[in-house]
């Protein structure tokens, strides 16, 4: 029964994506040739939409304990695909892309990405809910002051420093805290591999955002076009590859049980 209703929701999601994708393409302002920032917005929106379909189909195929992690991966790419289509439209019609827009996406997608650490461990071991809550709180401490700093509600440096502390706290949890201990002692080799890839994505892939903040607000400003291309391409790693790392563990685990 549960599986059946999950099935219906996933199919509805896939149909919805086709509708969204096509309406967004037909209603959009014309992309000028040579607009590389615009190209990068198109590229990432389409890659995210396609990844969503893939993750949903694979969640359907594998089912069981992995359905949740794969569906959450699909939610991340779905929210971002929608969001990027909007940002792309704003860029193409105005030639600007306020960073504020990204925070709306981050507020939803970053906590979901964090929850994935809990979910992949929960799929193979007994884990405490504390992991879930600590990672969620770390995310909010990182994003809320960061936004307040960028939007002028908080001193730029104070927002940056508090946000960095939130990020370091997340890194501590996944490198040395309870989550890392569960991963090291109870996870299967495939889950360990994907846990490590996810952990390094949060370290290296995510560093692009505080660097962008620092360069943009504390070191005299950056070229907005370049910054947007870098942010757009970074999401191939931070959202799509991150989901594929989870898919890898799910696929290995499912194949081992078949
Ligand atoms: C899919 C989007 C992702 C993974 C976005 C991640 C965003 C961050 C890691 C932002 C980090 C920041 C800091 C560490 C310091 C304060 C400023 C922020 C919010 C840009």
Short mmCIF file of C-alpha atoms and ligand atoms in Angstrom, two decimals:
data_model
loop_
_atom_site.label_atom_id
_atom_site.label_comp_id
_atom_site.label_asym_id
_atom_site.label_seq_id
_atom_site.Cartn_x
_atom_site.Cartn_y
_atom_site.Cartn_z
CA UNK A 1 0.00 0.00 0.00
CA UNK A 2 2.73 2.44 1.03
CA UNK A 3 4.81 1.41 -1.93
CA UNK A 4 1.85 1.91 -4.20
CA UNK A 5 1.25 5.49 -3.05
CA UNK A 6 4.98 6.29 -3.29
CA UNK A 7 4.78 4.99 -6.83
CA UNK A 8 1.97 7.37 -7.72
CA UNK A 9 3.78 10.37 -6.23
CA UNK A 10 6.96 9.60 -8.10
CA UNK A 11 5.16 9.21 -11.38
CA UNK A 12 3.30 12.46 -10.74
CA UNK A 13 6.64 14.13 -10.04
CA UNK A 14 8.06 12.95 -13.34
CA UNK A 15 5.04 14.19 -15.30
CA UNK A 16 5.22 17.50 -13.42
CA UNK A 17 8.84 17.92 -14.40
CA UNK A 18 8.11 17.51 -18.08
CA UNK A 19 5.37 20.12 -17.80
CA UNK A 20 7.61 22.49 -15.88
CA UNK A 21 10.54 22.04 -18.23
CA UNK A 22 8.56 22.59 -21.38
CA UNK A 23 6.57 25.58 -20.11
CA UNK A 24 9.76 27.18 -18.89
CA UNK A 25 11.45 26.75 -22.26
CA UNK A 26 8.55 28.05 -24.32
CA UNK A 27 7.79 31.00 -22.07
CA UNK A 28 11.37 32.13 -21.73
CA UNK A 29 13.05 35.26 -23.03
CA UNK A 30 15.42 34.61 -25.87
CA UNK A 31 18.91 33.63 -24.90
CA UNK A 32 21.48 35.69 -26.80
CA UNK A 33 24.30 33.81 -28.44
CA UNK A 34 27.59 34.44 -26.65
CA UNK A 35 25.89 34.82 -23.26
CA UNK A 36 27.97 32.26 -21.41
CA UNK A 37 26.45 33.01 -18.05
CA UNK A 38 23.04 32.38 -19.63
CA UNK A 39 24.34 29.13 -21.13
CA UNK A 40 25.53 27.96 -17.73
CA UNK A 41 22.08 28.66 -16.26
CA UNK A 42 20.48 26.57 -19.02
CA UNK A 43 22.97 23.79 -18.63
CA UNK A 44 22.52 23.44 -14.89
CA UNK A 45 18.70 23.70 -15.00
CA UNK A 46 18.47 20.94 -17.59
CA UNK A 47 21.06 18.75 -15.87
CA UNK A 48 19.16 19.11 -12.59
CA UNK A 49 15.80 18.31 -14.22
CA UNK A 50 17.24 15.21 -15.90
CA UNK A 51 18.89 14.09 -12.64
CA UNK A 52 15.55 14.39 -10.85
CA UNK A 53 13.94 11.98 -13.28
CA UNK A 54 16.86 9.59 -12.88
CA UNK A 55 16.75 9.63 -9.06
CA UNK A 56 12.98 9.14 -9.00
CA UNK A 57 13.14 6.22 -11.42
CA UNK A 58 15.92 4.62 -9.41
CA UNK A 59 14.03 5.14 -6.14
CA UNK A 60 11.13 3.28 -7.76
CA UNK A 61 13.37 0.51 -9.00
CA UNK A 62 15.29 -0.04 -5.76
CA UNK A 63 12.56 0.73 -3.24
CA UNK A 64 12.98 -0.43 0.36
CA UNK A 65 15.27 1.50 2.67
CA UNK A 66 17.02 3.32 -0.16
CA UNK A 67 13.86 4.84 -1.59
CA UNK A 68 14.00 7.64 1.00
CA UNK A 69 17.59 8.72 0.31
CA UNK A 70 17.06 8.61 -3.45
CA UNK A 71 13.80 10.53 -3.21
CA UNK A 72 15.52 13.19 -1.10
CA UNK A 73 18.24 13.44 -3.79
CA UNK A 74 15.44 13.96 -6.31
CA UNK A 75 13.84 16.65 -4.13
CA UNK A 76 17.14 18.53 -4.00
CA UNK A 77 17.60 18.48 -7.77
CA UNK A 78 13.91 19.23 -8.34
CA UNK A 79 13.88 22.32 -6.10
CA UNK A 80 17.12 23.52 -7.66
CA UNK A 81 15.94 22.86 -11.24
CA UNK A 82 12.81 24.96 -10.66
CA UNK A 83 14.84 27.64 -8.98
CA UNK A 84 17.52 27.77 -11.66
CA UNK A 85 14.91 28.08 -14.39
CA UNK A 86 13.67 31.19 -12.62
CA UNK A 87 17.16 32.58 -12.06
CA UNK A 88 17.99 31.89 -15.68
CA UNK A 89 14.93 33.88 -16.78
CA UNK A 90 15.93 36.78 -14.51
CA UNK A 91 19.49 36.69 -15.85
CA UNK A 92 18.42 36.57 -19.50
CA UNK A 93 15.95 39.43 -19.13
CA UNK A 94 17.91 41.70 -16.77
CA UNK A 95 21.58 40.69 -17.00
CA UNK A 96 21.73 40.36 -13.20
CA UNK A 97 21.34 37.55 -10.70
CA UNK A 98 21.02 38.73 -7.11
CA UNK A 99 22.69 36.27 -4.69
CA UNK A 100 19.60 36.55 -2.45
CA UNK A 101 17.85 34.23 -4.90
CA UNK A 102 20.36 31.51 -4.17
CA UNK A 103 19.65 31.63 -0.46
CA UNK A 104 16.00 30.70 -1.02
CA UNK A 105 17.19 27.56 -2.78
CA UNK A 106 19.89 26.87 -0.17
CA UNK A 107 17.46 27.19 2.70
CA UNK A 108 15.63 24.14 1.33
CA UNK A 109 18.31 22.15 -0.46
CA UNK A 110 21.22 22.41 2.00
CA UNK A 111 19.28 20.95 4.98
CA UNK A 112 18.06 18.17 2.67
CA UNK A 113 21.65 17.42 1.61
CA UNK A 114 22.67 17.28 5.27
CA UNK A 115 19.84 14.91 6.11
CA UNK A 116 21.30 12.53 3.52
CA UNK A 117 24.21 11.78 5.86
CA UNK A 118 21.70 10.62 8.43
CA UNK A 119 19.61 8.71 5.87
CA UNK A 120 22.41 6.70 4.29
CA UNK A 121 23.59 5.62 7.75
CA UNK A 122 20.02 4.88 8.85
CA UNK A 123 19.62 2.63 5.79
CA UNK A 124 22.30 0.26 7.09
CA UNK A 125 22.64 0.82 10.88
CA UNK A 126 20.84 2.04 13.99
CA UNK A 127 21.65 5.73 14.35
CA UNK A 128 20.56 8.36 16.84
CA UNK A 129 18.32 11.24 15.83
CA UNK A 130 20.95 13.56 17.35
CA UNK A 131 22.99 13.33 14.13
CA UNK A 132 20.00 14.60 12.19
CA UNK A 133 19.35 17.55 14.51
CA UNK A 134 22.98 18.62 14.91
CA UNK A 135 23.51 18.72 11.14
CA UNK A 136 20.28 20.64 10.66
CA UNK A 137 21.22 23.21 13.29
CA UNK A 138 24.72 23.57 11.79
CA UNK A 139 23.10 24.32 8.43
CA UNK A 140 20.92 27.07 9.82
CA UNK A 141 23.81 28.66 11.74
CA UNK A 142 25.74 28.69 8.46
CA UNK A 143 23.00 30.06 6.19
CA UNK A 144 20.94 32.52 8.23
CA UNK A 145 23.79 34.82 9.34
CA UNK A 146 25.32 34.48 5.85
CA UNK A 147 22.12 35.79 4.34
CA UNK A 148 21.79 38.54 6.93
CA UNK A 149 25.35 39.62 6.16
CA UNK A 150 24.78 39.71 2.40
CA UNK A 151 21.43 41.44 2.65
CA UNK A 152 22.65 44.10 5.04
CA UNK A 153 20.81 43.02 8.21
CA UNK A 154 24.06 42.14 9.93
CA UNK A 155 27.63 43.35 9.65
CA UNK A 156 29.24 41.60 6.65
CA UNK A 157 32.18 40.23 8.66
CA UNK A 158 30.05 39.11 11.62
CA UNK A 159 27.67 37.25 9.26
CA UNK A 160 30.63 35.61 7.58
CA UNK A 161 32.33 34.53 10.82
CA UNK A 162 29.16 33.03 12.35
CA UNK A 163 28.37 31.28 9.04
CA UNK A 164 31.88 29.82 8.95
CA UNK A 165 31.45 28.50 12.49
CA UNK A 166 28.24 26.74 11.36
CA UNK A 167 30.11 25.16 8.45
CA UNK A 168 33.03 24.08 10.67
CA UNK A 169 30.56 22.51 13.06
CA UNK A 170 29.06 20.48 10.18
CA UNK A 171 32.58 19.43 9.12
CA UNK A 172 33.40 18.41 12.69
CA UNK A 173 30.29 16.22 12.87
CA UNK A 174 30.93 14.44 9.58
CA UNK A 175 34.72 14.08 10.03
CA UNK A 176 35.04 13.37 13.76
CA UNK A 177 31.57 13.34 15.37
CA UNK A 178 29.00 10.61 15.91
CA UNK A 179 28.12 10.32 12.21
CA UNK A 180 31.74 9.62 11.28
CA UNK A 181 32.02 6.99 14.02
CA UNK A 182 28.90 5.16 12.85
CA UNK A 183 30.20 5.30 9.26
CA UNK A 184 33.60 3.92 10.25
CA UNK A 185 32.32 1.13 12.50
CA UNK A 186 29.04 -0.06 11.00
CA UNK A 187 28.80 0.97 7.35
CA UNK A 188 29.31 -1.43 4.45
CA UNK A 189 32.29 -0.67 2.16
CA UNK A 190 29.98 0.89 -0.45
CA UNK A 191 28.30 3.16 2.11
CA UNK A 192 31.69 4.12 3.51
CA UNK A 193 32.88 5.05 0.06
CA UNK A 194 29.88 7.23 -0.63
CA UNK A 195 30.04 8.74 2.88
CA UNK A 196 33.64 9.78 2.20
CA UNK A 197 32.82 11.26 -1.20
CA UNK A 198 29.92 13.21 0.34
CA UNK A 199 32.12 14.42 3.18
CA UNK A 200 34.77 15.75 0.79
CA UNK A 201 32.10 17.38 -1.36
CA UNK A 202 30.93 19.31 1.71
CA UNK A 203 34.54 20.35 2.32
CA UNK A 204 35.82 21.20 -1.15
CA UNK A 205 32.69 21.74 -3.24
CA UNK A 206 31.02 23.88 -0.61
CA UNK A 207 34.10 26.06 -0.08
CA UNK A 208 33.21 27.88 -3.29
CA UNK A 209 30.35 29.75 -1.53
CA UNK A 210 32.25 31.30 1.40
CA UNK A 211 35.06 32.13 -1.07
CA UNK A 212 32.51 33.90 -3.29
CA UNK A 213 31.11 35.74 -0.27
CA UNK A 214 34.57 36.78 0.88
CA UNK A 215 35.65 37.99 -2.56
CA UNK A 216 32.35 39.72 -3.23
CA UNK A 217 31.83 41.53 0.06
CA UNK A 218 35.09 41.62 1.96
CA UNK A 219 37.81 41.83 -0.68
CA UNK A 220 36.47 44.53 -2.95
CA UNK A 221 34.04 42.70 -5.25
CA UNK A 222 34.20 40.15 -8.08
CA UNK A 223 32.93 39.88 -11.59
CA UNK A 224 29.28 38.85 -11.23
CA UNK A 225 29.22 36.93 -14.51
CA UNK A 226 32.20 34.78 -13.59
CA UNK A 227 30.89 34.22 -10.07
CA UNK A 228 27.56 32.99 -11.45
CA UNK A 229 29.23 30.58 -13.86
CA UNK A 230 31.34 29.18 -11.01
CA UNK A 231 28.30 28.82 -8.72
CA UNK A 232 26.27 27.20 -11.50
CA UNK A 233 28.95 24.66 -12.34
CA UNK A 234 29.65 23.96 -8.66
CA UNK A 235 26.12 22.62 -8.34
CA UNK A 236 26.96 19.82 -10.77
CA UNK A 237 29.18 18.51 -7.96
CA UNK A 238 27.25 19.78 -4.94
CA UNK A 239 23.80 18.61 -6.00
CA UNK A 240 24.04 16.12 -8.89
CA UNK A 241 27.27 14.24 -8.09
CA UNK A 242 26.34 14.30 -4.39
CA UNK A 243 23.12 12.46 -5.32
CA UNK A 244 25.08 10.05 -7.52
CA UNK A 245 27.37 9.15 -4.60
CA UNK A 246 24.27 8.11 -2.66
CA UNK A 247 22.92 6.28 -5.70
CA UNK A 248 26.21 4.34 -5.85
CA UNK A 249 25.82 3.04 -2.28
CA UNK A 250 22.14 2.26 -2.84
CA UNK A 251 22.86 0.41 -6.06
CA UNK A 252 25.71 -1.66 -4.57
CA UNK A 253 23.65 -2.52 -1.51
CA UNK A 254 20.59 -3.46 -3.61
CA UNK A 255 22.69 -5.59 -5.98
CA UNK A 256 24.33 -7.37 -3.04
CA UNK A 257 20.90 -8.35 -1.67
CA UNK A 258 19.44 -9.43 -5.00
C1 LIG B 1 23.25 23.29 -3.35
C2 LIG B 1 23.74 24.38 -2.62
C3 LIG B 1 24.74 24.33 -1.65
C4 LIG B 1 25.44 23.07 -1.34
C5 LIG B 1 25.06 25.56 -0.97
C6 LIG B 1 25.94 25.66 0.02
C7 LIG B 1 26.20 26.91 0.65
C8 LIG B 1 27.20 27.14 1.57
C9 LIG B 1 28.12 26.06 2.00
C10 LIG B 1 27.36 28.47 2.12
C11 LIG B 1 28.29 28.79 3.04
C12 LIG B 1 28.57 30.11 3.67
C13 LIG B 1 29.53 30.12 4.68
C14 LIG B 1 30.31 28.91 5.07
C15 LIG B 1 29.88 31.36 5.46
C16 LIG B 1 28.83 32.43 5.35
C17 LIG B 1 28.38 32.64 3.98
C18 LIG B 1 27.83 31.39 3.29
C19 LIG B 1 26.36 31.26 3.67
C20 LIG B 1 27.95 31.67 1.80
#
